PDB file of C-alpha atoms and ligand atoms in Angstrom:
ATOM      1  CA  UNK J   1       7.838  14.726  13.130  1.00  0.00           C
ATOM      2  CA  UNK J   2       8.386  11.030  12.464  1.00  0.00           C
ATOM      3  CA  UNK J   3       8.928   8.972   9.398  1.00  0.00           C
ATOM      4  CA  UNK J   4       8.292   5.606   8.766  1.00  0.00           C
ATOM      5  CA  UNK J   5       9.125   2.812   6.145  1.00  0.00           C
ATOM      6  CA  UNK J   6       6.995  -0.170   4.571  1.00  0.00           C
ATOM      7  CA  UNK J   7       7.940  -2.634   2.247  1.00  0.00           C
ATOM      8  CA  UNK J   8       5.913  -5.678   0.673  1.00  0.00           C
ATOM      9  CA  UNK J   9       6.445  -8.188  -1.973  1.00  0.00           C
ATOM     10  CA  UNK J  10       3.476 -10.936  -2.860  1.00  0.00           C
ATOM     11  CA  UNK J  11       3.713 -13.845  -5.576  1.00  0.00           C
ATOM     12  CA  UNK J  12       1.898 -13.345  -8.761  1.00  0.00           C
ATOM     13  CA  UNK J  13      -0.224 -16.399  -9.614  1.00  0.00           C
ATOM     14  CA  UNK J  14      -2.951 -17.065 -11.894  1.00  0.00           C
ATOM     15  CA  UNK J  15      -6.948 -16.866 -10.624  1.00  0.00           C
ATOM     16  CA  UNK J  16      -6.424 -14.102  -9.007  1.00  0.00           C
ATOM     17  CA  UNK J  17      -7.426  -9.936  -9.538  1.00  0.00           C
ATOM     18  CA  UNK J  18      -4.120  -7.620  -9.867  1.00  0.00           C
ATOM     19  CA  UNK J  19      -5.101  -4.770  -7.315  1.00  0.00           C
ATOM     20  CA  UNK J  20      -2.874  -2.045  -6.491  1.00  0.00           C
ATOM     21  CA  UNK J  21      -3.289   0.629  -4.620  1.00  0.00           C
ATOM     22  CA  UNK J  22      -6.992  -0.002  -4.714  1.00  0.00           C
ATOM     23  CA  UNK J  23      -7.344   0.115  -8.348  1.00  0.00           C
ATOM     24  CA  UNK J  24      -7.590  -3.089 -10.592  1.00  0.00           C
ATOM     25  CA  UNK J  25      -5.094  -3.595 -13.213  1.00  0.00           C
ATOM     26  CA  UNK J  26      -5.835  -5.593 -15.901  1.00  0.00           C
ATOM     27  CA  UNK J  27      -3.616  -8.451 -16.204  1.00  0.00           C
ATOM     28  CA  UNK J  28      -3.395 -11.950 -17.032  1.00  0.00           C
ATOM     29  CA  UNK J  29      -2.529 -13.001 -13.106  1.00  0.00           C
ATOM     30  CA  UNK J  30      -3.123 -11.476  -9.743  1.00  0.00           C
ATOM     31  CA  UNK J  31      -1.297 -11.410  -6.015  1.00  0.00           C
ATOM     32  CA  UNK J  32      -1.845 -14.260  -3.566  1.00  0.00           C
ATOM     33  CA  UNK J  33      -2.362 -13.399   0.085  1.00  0.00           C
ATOM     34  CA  UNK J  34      -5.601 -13.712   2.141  1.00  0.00           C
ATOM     35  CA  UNK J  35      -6.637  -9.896   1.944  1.00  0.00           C
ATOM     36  CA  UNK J  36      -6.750  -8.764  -1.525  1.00  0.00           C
ATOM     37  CA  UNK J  37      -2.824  -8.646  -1.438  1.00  0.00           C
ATOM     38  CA  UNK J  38      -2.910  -5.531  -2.096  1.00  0.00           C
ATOM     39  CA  UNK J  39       1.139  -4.788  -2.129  1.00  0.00           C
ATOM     40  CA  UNK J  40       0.904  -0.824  -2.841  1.00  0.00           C
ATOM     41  CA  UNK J  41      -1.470  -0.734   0.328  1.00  0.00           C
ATOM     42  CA  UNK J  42       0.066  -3.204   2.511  1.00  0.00           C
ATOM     43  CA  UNK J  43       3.464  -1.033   2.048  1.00  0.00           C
ATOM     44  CA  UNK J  44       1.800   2.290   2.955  1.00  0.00           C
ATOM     45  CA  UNK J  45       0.488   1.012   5.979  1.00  0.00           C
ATOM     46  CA  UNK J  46       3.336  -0.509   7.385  1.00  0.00           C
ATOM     47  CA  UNK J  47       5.031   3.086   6.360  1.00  0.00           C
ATOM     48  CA  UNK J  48       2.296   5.135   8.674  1.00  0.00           C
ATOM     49  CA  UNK J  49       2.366   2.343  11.367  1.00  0.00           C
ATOM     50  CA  UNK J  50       5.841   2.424  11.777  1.00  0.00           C
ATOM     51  CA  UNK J  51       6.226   6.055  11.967  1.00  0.00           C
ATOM     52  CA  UNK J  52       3.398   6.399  14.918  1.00  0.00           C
ATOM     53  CA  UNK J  53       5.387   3.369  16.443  1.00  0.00           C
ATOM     54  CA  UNK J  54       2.167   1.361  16.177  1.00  0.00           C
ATOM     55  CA  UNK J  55       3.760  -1.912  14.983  1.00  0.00           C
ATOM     56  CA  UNK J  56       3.138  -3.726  11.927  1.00  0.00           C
ATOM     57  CA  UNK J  57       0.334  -4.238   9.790  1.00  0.00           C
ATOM     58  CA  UNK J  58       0.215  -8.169  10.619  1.00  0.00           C
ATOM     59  CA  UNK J  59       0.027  -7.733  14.162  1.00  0.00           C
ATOM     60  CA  UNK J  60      -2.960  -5.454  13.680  1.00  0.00           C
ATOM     61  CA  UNK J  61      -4.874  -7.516  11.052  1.00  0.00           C
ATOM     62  CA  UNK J  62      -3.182 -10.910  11.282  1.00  0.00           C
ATOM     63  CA  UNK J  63      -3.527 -13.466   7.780  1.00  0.00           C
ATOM     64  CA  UNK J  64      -4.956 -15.911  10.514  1.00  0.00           C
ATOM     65  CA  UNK J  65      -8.560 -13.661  11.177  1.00  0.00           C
ATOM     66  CA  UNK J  66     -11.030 -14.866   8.723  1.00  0.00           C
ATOM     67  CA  UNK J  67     -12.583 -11.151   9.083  1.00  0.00           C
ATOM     68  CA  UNK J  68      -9.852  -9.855   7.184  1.00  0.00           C
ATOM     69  CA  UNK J  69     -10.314 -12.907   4.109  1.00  0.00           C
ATOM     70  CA  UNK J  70     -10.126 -11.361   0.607  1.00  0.00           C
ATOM     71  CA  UNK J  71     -10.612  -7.897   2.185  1.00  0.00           C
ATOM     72  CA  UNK J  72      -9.976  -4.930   0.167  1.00  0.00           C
ATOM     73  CA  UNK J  73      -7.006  -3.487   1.179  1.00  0.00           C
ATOM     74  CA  UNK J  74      -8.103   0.523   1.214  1.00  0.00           C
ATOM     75  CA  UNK J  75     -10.491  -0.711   4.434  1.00  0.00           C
ATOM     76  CA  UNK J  76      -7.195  -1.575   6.543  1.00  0.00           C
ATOM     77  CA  UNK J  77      -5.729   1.643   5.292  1.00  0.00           C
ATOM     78  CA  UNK J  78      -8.480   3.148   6.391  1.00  0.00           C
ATOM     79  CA  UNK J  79      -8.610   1.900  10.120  1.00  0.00           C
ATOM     80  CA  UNK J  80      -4.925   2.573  10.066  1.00  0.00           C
ATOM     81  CA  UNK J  81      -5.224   6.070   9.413  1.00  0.00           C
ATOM     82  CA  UNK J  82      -7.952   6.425  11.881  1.00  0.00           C
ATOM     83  CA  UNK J  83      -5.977   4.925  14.611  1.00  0.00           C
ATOM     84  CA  UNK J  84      -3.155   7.442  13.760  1.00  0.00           C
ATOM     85  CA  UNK J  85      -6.107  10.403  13.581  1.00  0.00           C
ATOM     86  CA  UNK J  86      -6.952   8.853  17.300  1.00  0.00           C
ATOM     87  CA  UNK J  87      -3.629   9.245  18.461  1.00  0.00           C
ATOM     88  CA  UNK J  88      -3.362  13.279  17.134  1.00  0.00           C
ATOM     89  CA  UNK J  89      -1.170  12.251  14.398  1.00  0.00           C
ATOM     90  CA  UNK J  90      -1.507  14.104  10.592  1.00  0.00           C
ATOM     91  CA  UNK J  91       0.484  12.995   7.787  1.00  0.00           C
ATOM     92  CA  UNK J  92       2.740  15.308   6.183  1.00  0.00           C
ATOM     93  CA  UNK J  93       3.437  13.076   3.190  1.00  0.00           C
ATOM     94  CA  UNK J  94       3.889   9.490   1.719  1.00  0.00           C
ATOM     95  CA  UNK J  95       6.180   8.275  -0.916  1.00  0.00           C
ATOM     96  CA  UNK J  96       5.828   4.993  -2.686  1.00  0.00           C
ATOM     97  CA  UNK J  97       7.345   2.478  -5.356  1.00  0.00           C
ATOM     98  CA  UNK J  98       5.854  -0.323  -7.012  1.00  0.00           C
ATOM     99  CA  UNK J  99       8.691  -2.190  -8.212  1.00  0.00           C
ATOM    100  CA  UNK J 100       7.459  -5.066 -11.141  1.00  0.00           C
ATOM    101  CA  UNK J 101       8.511  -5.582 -14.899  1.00  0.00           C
ATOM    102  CA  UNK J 102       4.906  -6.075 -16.215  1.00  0.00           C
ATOM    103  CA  UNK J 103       2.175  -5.015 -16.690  1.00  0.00           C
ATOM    104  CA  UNK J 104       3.200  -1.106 -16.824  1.00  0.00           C
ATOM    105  CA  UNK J 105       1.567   1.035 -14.129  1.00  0.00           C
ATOM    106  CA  UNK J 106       2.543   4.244 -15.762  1.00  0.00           C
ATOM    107  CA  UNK J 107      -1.714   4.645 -17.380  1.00  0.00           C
ATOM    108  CA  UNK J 108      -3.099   3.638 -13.688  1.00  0.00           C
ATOM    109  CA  UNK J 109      -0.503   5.567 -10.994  1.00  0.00           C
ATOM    110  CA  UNK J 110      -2.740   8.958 -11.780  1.00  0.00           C
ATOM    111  CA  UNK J 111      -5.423   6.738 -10.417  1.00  0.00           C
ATOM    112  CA  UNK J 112      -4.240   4.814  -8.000  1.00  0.00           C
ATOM    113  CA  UNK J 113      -2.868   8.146  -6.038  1.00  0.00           C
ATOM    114  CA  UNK J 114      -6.559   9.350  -5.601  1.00  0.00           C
ATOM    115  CA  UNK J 115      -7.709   6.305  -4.491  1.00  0.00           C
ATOM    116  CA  UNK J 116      -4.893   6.346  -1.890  1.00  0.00           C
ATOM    117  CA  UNK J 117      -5.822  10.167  -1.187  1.00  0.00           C
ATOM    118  CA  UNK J 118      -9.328   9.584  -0.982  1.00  0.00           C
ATOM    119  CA  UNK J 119      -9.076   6.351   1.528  1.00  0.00           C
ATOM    120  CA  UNK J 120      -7.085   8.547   3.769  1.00  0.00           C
ATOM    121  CA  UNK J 121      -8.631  12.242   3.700  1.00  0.00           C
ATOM    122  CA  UNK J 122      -5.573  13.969   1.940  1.00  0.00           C
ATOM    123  CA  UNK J 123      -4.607  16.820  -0.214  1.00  0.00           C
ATOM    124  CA  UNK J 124      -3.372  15.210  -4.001  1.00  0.00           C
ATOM    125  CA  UNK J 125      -0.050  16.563  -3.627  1.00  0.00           C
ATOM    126  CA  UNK J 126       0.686  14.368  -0.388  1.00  0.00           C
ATOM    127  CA  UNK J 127       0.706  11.130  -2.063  1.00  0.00           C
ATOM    128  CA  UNK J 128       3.462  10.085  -4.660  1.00  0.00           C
ATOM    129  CA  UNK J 129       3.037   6.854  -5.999  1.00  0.00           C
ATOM    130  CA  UNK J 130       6.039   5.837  -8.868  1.00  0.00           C
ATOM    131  CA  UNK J 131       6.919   2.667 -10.360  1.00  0.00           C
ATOM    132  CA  UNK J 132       9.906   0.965 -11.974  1.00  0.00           C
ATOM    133  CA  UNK J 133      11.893  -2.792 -13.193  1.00  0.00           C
ATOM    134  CA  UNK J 134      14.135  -4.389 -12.413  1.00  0.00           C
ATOM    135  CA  UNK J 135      15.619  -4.531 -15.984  1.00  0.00           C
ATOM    136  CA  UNK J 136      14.301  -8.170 -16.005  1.00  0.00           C
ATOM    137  CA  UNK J 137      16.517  -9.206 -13.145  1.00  0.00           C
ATOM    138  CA  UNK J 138      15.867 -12.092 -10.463  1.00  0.00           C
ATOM    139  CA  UNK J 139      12.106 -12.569  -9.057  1.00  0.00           C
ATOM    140  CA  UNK J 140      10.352  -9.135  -9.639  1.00  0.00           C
ATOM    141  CA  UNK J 141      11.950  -9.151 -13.970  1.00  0.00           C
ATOM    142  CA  UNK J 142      10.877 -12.349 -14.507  1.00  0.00           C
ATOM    143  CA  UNK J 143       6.882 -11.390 -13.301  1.00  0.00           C
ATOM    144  CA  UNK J 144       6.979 -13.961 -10.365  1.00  0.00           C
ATOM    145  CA  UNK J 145       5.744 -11.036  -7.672  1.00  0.00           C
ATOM    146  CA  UNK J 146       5.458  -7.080  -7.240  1.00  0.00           C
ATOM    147  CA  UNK J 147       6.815  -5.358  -4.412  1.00  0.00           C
ATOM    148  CA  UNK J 148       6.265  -2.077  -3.013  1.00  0.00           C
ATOM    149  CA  UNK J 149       7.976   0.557  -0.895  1.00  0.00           C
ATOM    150  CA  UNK J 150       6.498   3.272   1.064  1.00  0.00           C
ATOM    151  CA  UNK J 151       7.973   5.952   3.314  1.00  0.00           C
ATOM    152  CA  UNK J 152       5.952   8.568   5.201  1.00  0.00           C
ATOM    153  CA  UNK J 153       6.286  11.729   7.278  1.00  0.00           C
ATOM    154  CA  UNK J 154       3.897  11.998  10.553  1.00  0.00           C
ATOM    155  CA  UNK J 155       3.673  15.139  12.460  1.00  0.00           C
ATOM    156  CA  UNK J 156       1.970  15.446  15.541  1.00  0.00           C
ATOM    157  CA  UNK J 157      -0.131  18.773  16.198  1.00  0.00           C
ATOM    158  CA  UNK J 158      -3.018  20.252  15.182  1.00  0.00           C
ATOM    159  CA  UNK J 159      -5.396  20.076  11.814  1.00  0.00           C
ATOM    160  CA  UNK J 160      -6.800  16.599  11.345  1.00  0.00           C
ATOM    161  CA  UNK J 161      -6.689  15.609   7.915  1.00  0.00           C
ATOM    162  CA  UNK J 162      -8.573  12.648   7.939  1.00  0.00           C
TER     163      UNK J 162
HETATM  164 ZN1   ZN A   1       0.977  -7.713   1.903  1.00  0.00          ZN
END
């Protein structure tokens, strides 16, 4: 078995969709980055990369690759959990926080877990996605960006989820 940890932050700014976890949240700005800055996602990758010891997510779709220009973030969660299917990894579990003071994900985390389940072949009880403030303190209270943890647990054997 192997775990892994991911974590993300991107800037909100205005003109842009909020996406999380795959799921638009409406809200009056979005999260800059040349994918869909997806933060949720981003941090769940990283999380099952590092566990196989396959890098991070940058190396394998760098911000530089116009291919990868507004893409939705579920399709690089996707190759990433195909390249850890490749390499006879399953995933046991993945954890996640979504740390931001507004809007409140509490109405959209029911959602947002399927999404995340569906994108990667798994059972609903595999994926925990929670949120939380900061009590209004620094960056993430005062709305300037969301970040996002992940952990995960890989285990190598047989049974191929995805
Ligand atoms: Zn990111």
């Amino acid at each position: 078995m192997r775990i892994g940890i991911g974590y993300d932050v991107h800037r909100l700014v205005e003109g842009r969709k909020l996406i999380l976890g795959g799921v638009k949240i409406p809200y009056p700005k979005g999260l800059e980055g040349h994918s869909d800055a997806d933060v949720l996602t981003h941090a769940i990758c990283d999380a099952l990369l590092g566990a196989a010891g396959e890098r991070d997510l940058g190396e394998h779709f760098p911000d530089t690759d116009a291919r990868y220009k507004e893409i939705c973030s579920l399709e690089l969660l996707k190759e990433v959990g195909g390249l850890l299917a490749g390499k006879g990894w399953t995933i046991e579990n993945i954890d996640s926080v979504v740390v931001m003071e507004t809007p409140k994900l509490n109405p959209f985390k029911q959602k947002i877990k399927e999404k995340i389940c569906e994108t990667l072949g798994l059972d609903s009880d595999r994926v925990n996605v929670k949120a939380t403030t900061t009590e209004g303190l620094g960056y993430l209270g005062r709305s300037e960006a969301v970040a996002s943890y992940a952990v995960c647990l890989l285990k190598k054997g047989d049974g191929f989820l995805f």
